[in-house]
Short mmCIF file of C-alpha atoms in Angstrom, two decimals:
data_model
loop_
_atom_site.label_atom_id
_atom_site.label_comp_id
_atom_site.label_asym_id
_atom_site.label_seq_id
_atom_site.Cartn_x
_atom_site.Cartn_y
_atom_site.Cartn_z
CA ASP A 14 -54.90 -45.89 53.79
CA GLY A 15 -53.69 -43.66 56.52
CA GLY A 16 -50.68 -41.32 55.88
CA ILE A 17 -50.19 -37.69 55.20
CA THR A 18 -51.04 -34.96 52.58
CA GLN A 19 -48.76 -32.31 52.09
CA SER A 20 -49.83 -29.92 48.86
CA PRO A 21 -49.11 -28.30 46.75
CA LYS A 22 -46.24 -30.53 45.79
CA TYR A 23 -44.50 -27.27 44.40
CA LEU A 24 -44.87 -23.55 45.29
CA PHE A 25 -43.72 -20.26 43.98
CA ARG A 26 -43.59 -17.42 46.22
CA LYS A 27 -43.58 -13.72 45.12
CA GLU A 28 -41.60 -10.92 47.04
CA GLY A 29 -43.55 -9.89 49.77
CA GLN A 30 -45.99 -12.84 49.63
CA ASN A 31 -47.15 -14.85 52.71
CA VAL A 32 -47.68 -18.62 51.29
CA THR A 33 -49.48 -21.42 53.48
CA LEU A 34 -48.66 -25.21 52.84
CA SER A 35 -51.06 -27.74 53.78
CA CYS A 36 -50.29 -30.55 55.85
CA GLU A 37 -53.01 -32.77 56.70
CA GLN A 38 -52.80 -36.28 58.42
CA ASN A 39 -55.28 -39.25 59.32
CA LEU A 40 -53.26 -41.15 61.48
CA ASN A 41 -55.38 -39.77 64.65
CA HIS A 42 -51.87 -38.43 65.77
CA ASP A 43 -52.02 -36.10 68.64
CA ALA A 44 -48.29 -34.35 67.67
CA MET A 45 -47.35 -32.45 64.22
CA TYR A 46 -44.15 -31.04 63.22
CA TRP A 47 -42.58 -28.68 60.27
CA TYR A 48 -39.00 -29.24 59.23
CA ARG A 49 -37.23 -27.32 56.46
CA GLN A 50 -34.59 -29.25 54.60
CA ASP A 51 -31.64 -27.50 52.56
CA PRO A 52 -28.93 -29.50 50.89
CA GLY A 53 -25.82 -30.78 53.38
CA GLN A 54 -28.37 -29.33 56.44
CA GLY A 55 -30.64 -32.12 56.81
CA LEU A 56 -33.56 -31.65 58.64
CA ARG A 57 -33.96 -28.51 60.64
CA LEU A 58 -37.08 -28.52 63.04
CA ILE A 59 -39.46 -25.20 62.08
CA TYR A 60 -42.12 -25.88 64.83
CA TYR A 61 -43.94 -28.79 66.58
CA SER A 62 -47.52 -28.55 68.06
CA GLN A 63 -48.53 -31.92 70.77
CA ILE A 64 -52.29 -30.72 70.92
CA VAL A 65 -54.84 -29.04 69.16
CA ASN A 66 -54.52 -25.23 69.99
CA ASP A 67 -51.06 -25.29 71.36
CA PHE A 68 -48.01 -25.08 69.51
CA GLN A 69 -43.93 -24.43 70.26
CA LYS A 70 -40.86 -23.07 68.54
CA GLY A 71 -38.20 -25.11 67.12
CA ASP A 72 -34.88 -24.17 66.26
CA ILE A 73 -35.38 -21.73 63.20
CA ALA A 74 -38.73 -20.38 63.90
CA GLU A 75 -38.58 -17.02 62.63
CA GLY A 76 -40.47 -15.80 59.52
CA TYR A 77 -42.86 -18.92 59.63
CA SER A 78 -46.24 -18.81 61.83
CA VAL A 79 -48.47 -21.98 62.32
CA SER A 80 -52.07 -22.52 63.79
CA ARG A 81 -53.29 -26.09 64.85
CA GLU A 82 -57.11 -25.39 65.24
CA LYS A 83 -57.95 -29.09 64.66
CA LYS A 84 -56.04 -32.56 65.29
CA GLU A 85 -56.04 -33.02 61.71
CA SER A 86 -54.21 -30.40 60.37
CA PHE A 87 -51.12 -28.18 60.79
CA PRO A 88 -50.54 -25.53 58.14
CA LEU A 89 -47.42 -23.47 58.03
CA THR A 90 -46.94 -19.84 56.64
CA VAL A 91 -44.42 -18.56 54.91
CA THR A 92 -44.11 -14.81 55.47
CA SER A 93 -42.14 -12.08 54.10
CA ALA A 94 -40.18 -11.78 57.07
CA GLN A 95 -38.64 -15.17 56.27
CA LYS A 96 -36.25 -13.66 53.88
CA ASN A 97 -34.81 -16.91 52.53
CA PRO A 98 -37.77 -19.21 52.18
CA THR A 99 -36.17 -21.85 49.01
CA ALA A 100 -36.40 -24.94 50.44
CA PHE A 101 -38.02 -29.02 50.82
CA TYR A 102 -40.43 -28.02 54.04
CA LEU A 103 -41.31 -31.61 55.01
CA CYS A 104 -44.84 -32.37 57.39
CA ALA A 105 -44.47 -35.08 60.31
CA SER A 106 -46.53 -36.18 62.72
CA SER A 107 -46.84 -39.25 66.13
CA LEU A 108 -48.11 -40.60 68.46
CA LYS A 109 -48.14 -38.27 72.08
CA ASP A 110 -46.40 -39.33 74.51
CA SER A 111 -44.66 -41.74 72.03
CA TYR A 112 -41.28 -42.61 72.95
CA ASN A 113 -40.44 -45.17 70.91
CA GLN A 114 -42.49 -44.39 67.77
CA PRO A 115 -41.21 -43.22 65.31
CA GLN A 116 -42.47 -39.89 63.53
CA HIS A 117 -44.25 -40.54 60.33
CA PHE A 118 -43.89 -38.25 56.76
CA GLY A 119 -45.60 -36.51 54.60
CA ASP A 120 -44.28 -36.25 50.79
CA GLY A 121 -43.26 -32.65 51.42
CA THR A 122 -43.35 -29.26 49.53
CA ARG A 123 -40.66 -27.41 47.31
CA LEU A 124 -41.07 -23.34 47.92
CA SER A 125 -39.20 -21.99 45.26
CA ILE A 126 -38.75 -17.60 45.01
CA LEU A 127 -40.25 -16.20 41.52
CA ALA B 27 -25.39 -31.55 74.55
CA GLN B 28 -27.80 -34.09 72.32
CA SER B 29 -26.37 -34.91 68.94
CA VAL B 30 -26.29 -37.30 66.03
CA ALA B 31 -23.24 -37.53 64.05
CA GLN B 32 -23.17 -39.10 60.46
CA PRO B 33 -19.27 -38.46 59.30
CA GLU B 34 -19.62 -39.61 55.67
CA ASP B 35 -21.20 -37.68 53.11
CA GLN B 36 -21.29 -39.83 50.88
CA VAL B 37 -21.22 -43.70 50.85
CA ASN B 38 -20.03 -45.50 47.37
CA VAL B 39 -20.63 -49.36 47.17
CA ALA B 40 -20.82 -51.53 44.09
CA GLU B 41 -23.81 -53.83 43.75
CA GLY B 42 -23.87 -57.13 45.83
CA ASN B 43 -21.45 -55.80 47.74
CA PRO B 44 -22.10 -55.03 52.18
CA LEU B 45 -22.99 -51.85 53.15
CA THR B 46 -22.88 -49.73 56.26
CA VAL B 47 -23.42 -46.32 56.88
CA LYS B 48 -22.38 -44.83 60.08
CA CYS B 49 -24.53 -43.16 62.97
CA THR B 50 -23.04 -42.08 66.08
CA TYR B 51 -24.61 -40.22 68.71
CA SER B 52 -24.64 -38.09 72.09
CA VAL B 53 -27.83 -37.95 74.44
CA SER B 54 -28.84 -37.30 77.80
CA GLY B 55 -31.06 -40.11 78.42
CA ASN B 56 -31.86 -43.34 76.81
CA PRO B 57 -30.76 -43.73 73.25
CA TYR B 58 -34.03 -44.11 71.17
CA LEU B 59 -32.25 -44.37 67.84
CA PHE B 60 -34.16 -44.30 64.24
CA TRP B 61 -32.91 -44.41 60.77
CA TYR B 62 -34.94 -43.40 57.81
CA VAL B 63 -34.40 -43.14 54.60
CA GLN B 64 -35.39 -40.58 51.83
CA TYR B 65 -35.95 -41.02 48.21
CA PRO B 66 -35.27 -37.92 45.84
CA ASN B 67 -38.49 -35.30 46.16
CA ARG B 68 -40.08 -37.89 48.78
CA GLY B 69 -40.30 -37.21 51.95
CA LEU B 70 -38.31 -39.87 55.27
CA GLN B 71 -39.69 -43.13 55.45
CA PHE B 72 -39.09 -45.09 58.75
CA LEU B 73 -36.42 -47.93 58.47
CA LEU B 74 -35.62 -49.32 61.84
CA LYS B 75 -35.28 -48.66 65.46
CA TYR B 76 -33.51 -49.30 68.86
CA ILE B 77 -35.32 -48.53 71.76
CA THR B 78 -33.98 -51.63 74.28
CA GLY B 79 -33.11 -55.29 73.72
CA ASP B 80 -31.24 -57.09 70.99
CA ASN B 81 -28.31 -54.82 69.76
CA LEU B 82 -28.56 -56.34 66.26
CA VAL B 83 -31.81 -54.50 64.83
CA LYS B 84 -33.46 -55.94 61.85
CA GLY B 85 -35.87 -53.47 59.60
CA SER B 86 -37.42 -53.30 55.82
CA TYR B 87 -36.07 -53.56 52.73
CA GLY B 88 -33.19 -56.01 54.26
CA PHE B 89 -31.56 -53.40 56.26
CA GLU B 90 -30.19 -53.74 59.99
CA ALA B 91 -28.70 -52.03 62.38
CA GLU B 92 -26.04 -52.62 65.19
CA PHE B 93 -26.44 -50.42 68.44
CA ASN B 94 -23.38 -50.37 70.03
CA LYS B 95 -23.30 -48.08 73.76
CA SER B 96 -19.50 -48.51 74.52
CA GLN B 97 -18.88 -47.02 70.96
CA THR B 98 -22.40 -44.48 71.10
CA SER B 99 -22.86 -45.12 67.43
CA PHE B 100 -26.00 -47.25 65.39
CA HIS B 101 -24.44 -47.96 62.27
CA LEU B 102 -27.05 -48.99 59.39
CA LYS B 103 -25.74 -52.33 57.45
CA LYS B 104 -26.63 -54.34 55.10
CA PRO B 105 -25.39 -57.92 53.20
CA SER B 106 -25.56 -57.25 49.76
CA ALA B 107 -26.61 -53.93 48.49
CA LEU B 108 -28.93 -53.32 45.45
CA VAL B 109 -28.88 -50.30 43.08
CA SER B 110 -32.10 -49.70 44.57
CA ASP B 111 -31.14 -48.71 47.62
CA SER B 112 -29.31 -45.87 46.32
CA ALA B 113 -31.19 -42.59 48.83
CA LEU B 114 -30.33 -40.07 50.81
CA TYR B 115 -30.12 -42.10 54.73
CA PHE B 116 -30.47 -39.98 58.03
CA CYS B 117 -30.13 -41.21 61.57
CA ALA B 118 -32.56 -39.79 64.35
CA VAL B 119 -31.96 -39.91 68.16
CA ARG B 120 -35.08 -38.88 70.56
CA ASP B 121 -34.43 -35.31 72.10
CA TRP B 122 -34.53 -36.03 75.81
CA GLY B 123 -33.95 -31.91 76.67
CA SER B 124 -37.46 -31.45 75.30
CA SER B 125 -41.47 -31.73 76.74
CA ASN B 126 -42.04 -33.24 73.76
CA THR B 127 -41.81 -36.66 74.00
CA GLY B 128 -42.38 -37.27 70.29
CA LYS B 129 -39.30 -34.53 69.47
CA LEU B 130 -36.32 -35.91 67.55
CA ILE B 131 -33.02 -34.76 66.43
CA PHE B 132 -31.54 -35.97 62.79
CA GLY B 133 -28.45 -36.78 61.51
CA GLN B 134 -27.17 -34.30 58.35
CA GLY B 135 -27.83 -37.28 56.51
CA THR B 136 -25.49 -39.41 54.10
CA THR B 137 -25.91 -39.98 50.59
CA LEU B 138 -25.59 -44.01 49.51
CA GLN B 139 -24.45 -44.58 45.78
CA VAL B 140 -24.83 -48.09 44.66
CA LYS B 141 -23.03 -48.79 41.55
CA PRO B 142 -24.12 -51.64 39.20
#
């Protein structure tokens, strides 16, 4: 079945450490997104990418970095500069130029501080 | 500014009763609207969308939503709630302020609690 796979499901970060969250999709979607979810705050957009080798900052990009070397993959790195990384991270994808199509979501990675 | 508002943090209903989860929006272009559901520790699942046409949209799991242009609302409804409908519900609207045609603006979410 086509879908989005996020790994790991749970991740722990030590002080000063960078960690990378994986997101892979086999839906042949051009656009991919990373969201951060905190209780009571809904979803906030971190980064998005519409095509390979191109990505844009979202609303809360500080302390995060991404790459888009392959269409299927959009990894997110939470750097040590992100002082409050504890959250639920969601990856999504959609067709390019898809005004009327929904985004499809993975099952998330929960990141905590050790 | 474009935005989505879900005025209720939580909605409580008894099983078998009708349910409504409210959503209002403000957009600069055509209102392309979506509802998603999220179960604990899971991603968002698409329920239904309004793009154009009939104001009453039918979706998955018996849910429907009513688009009201004059009230800029897109309320989610179900005639008879199930305990298994208990989850977090998000309303979203297409962001016409972005060059990314797939970008969405999400509401804060509403927790639906259905009691047996």
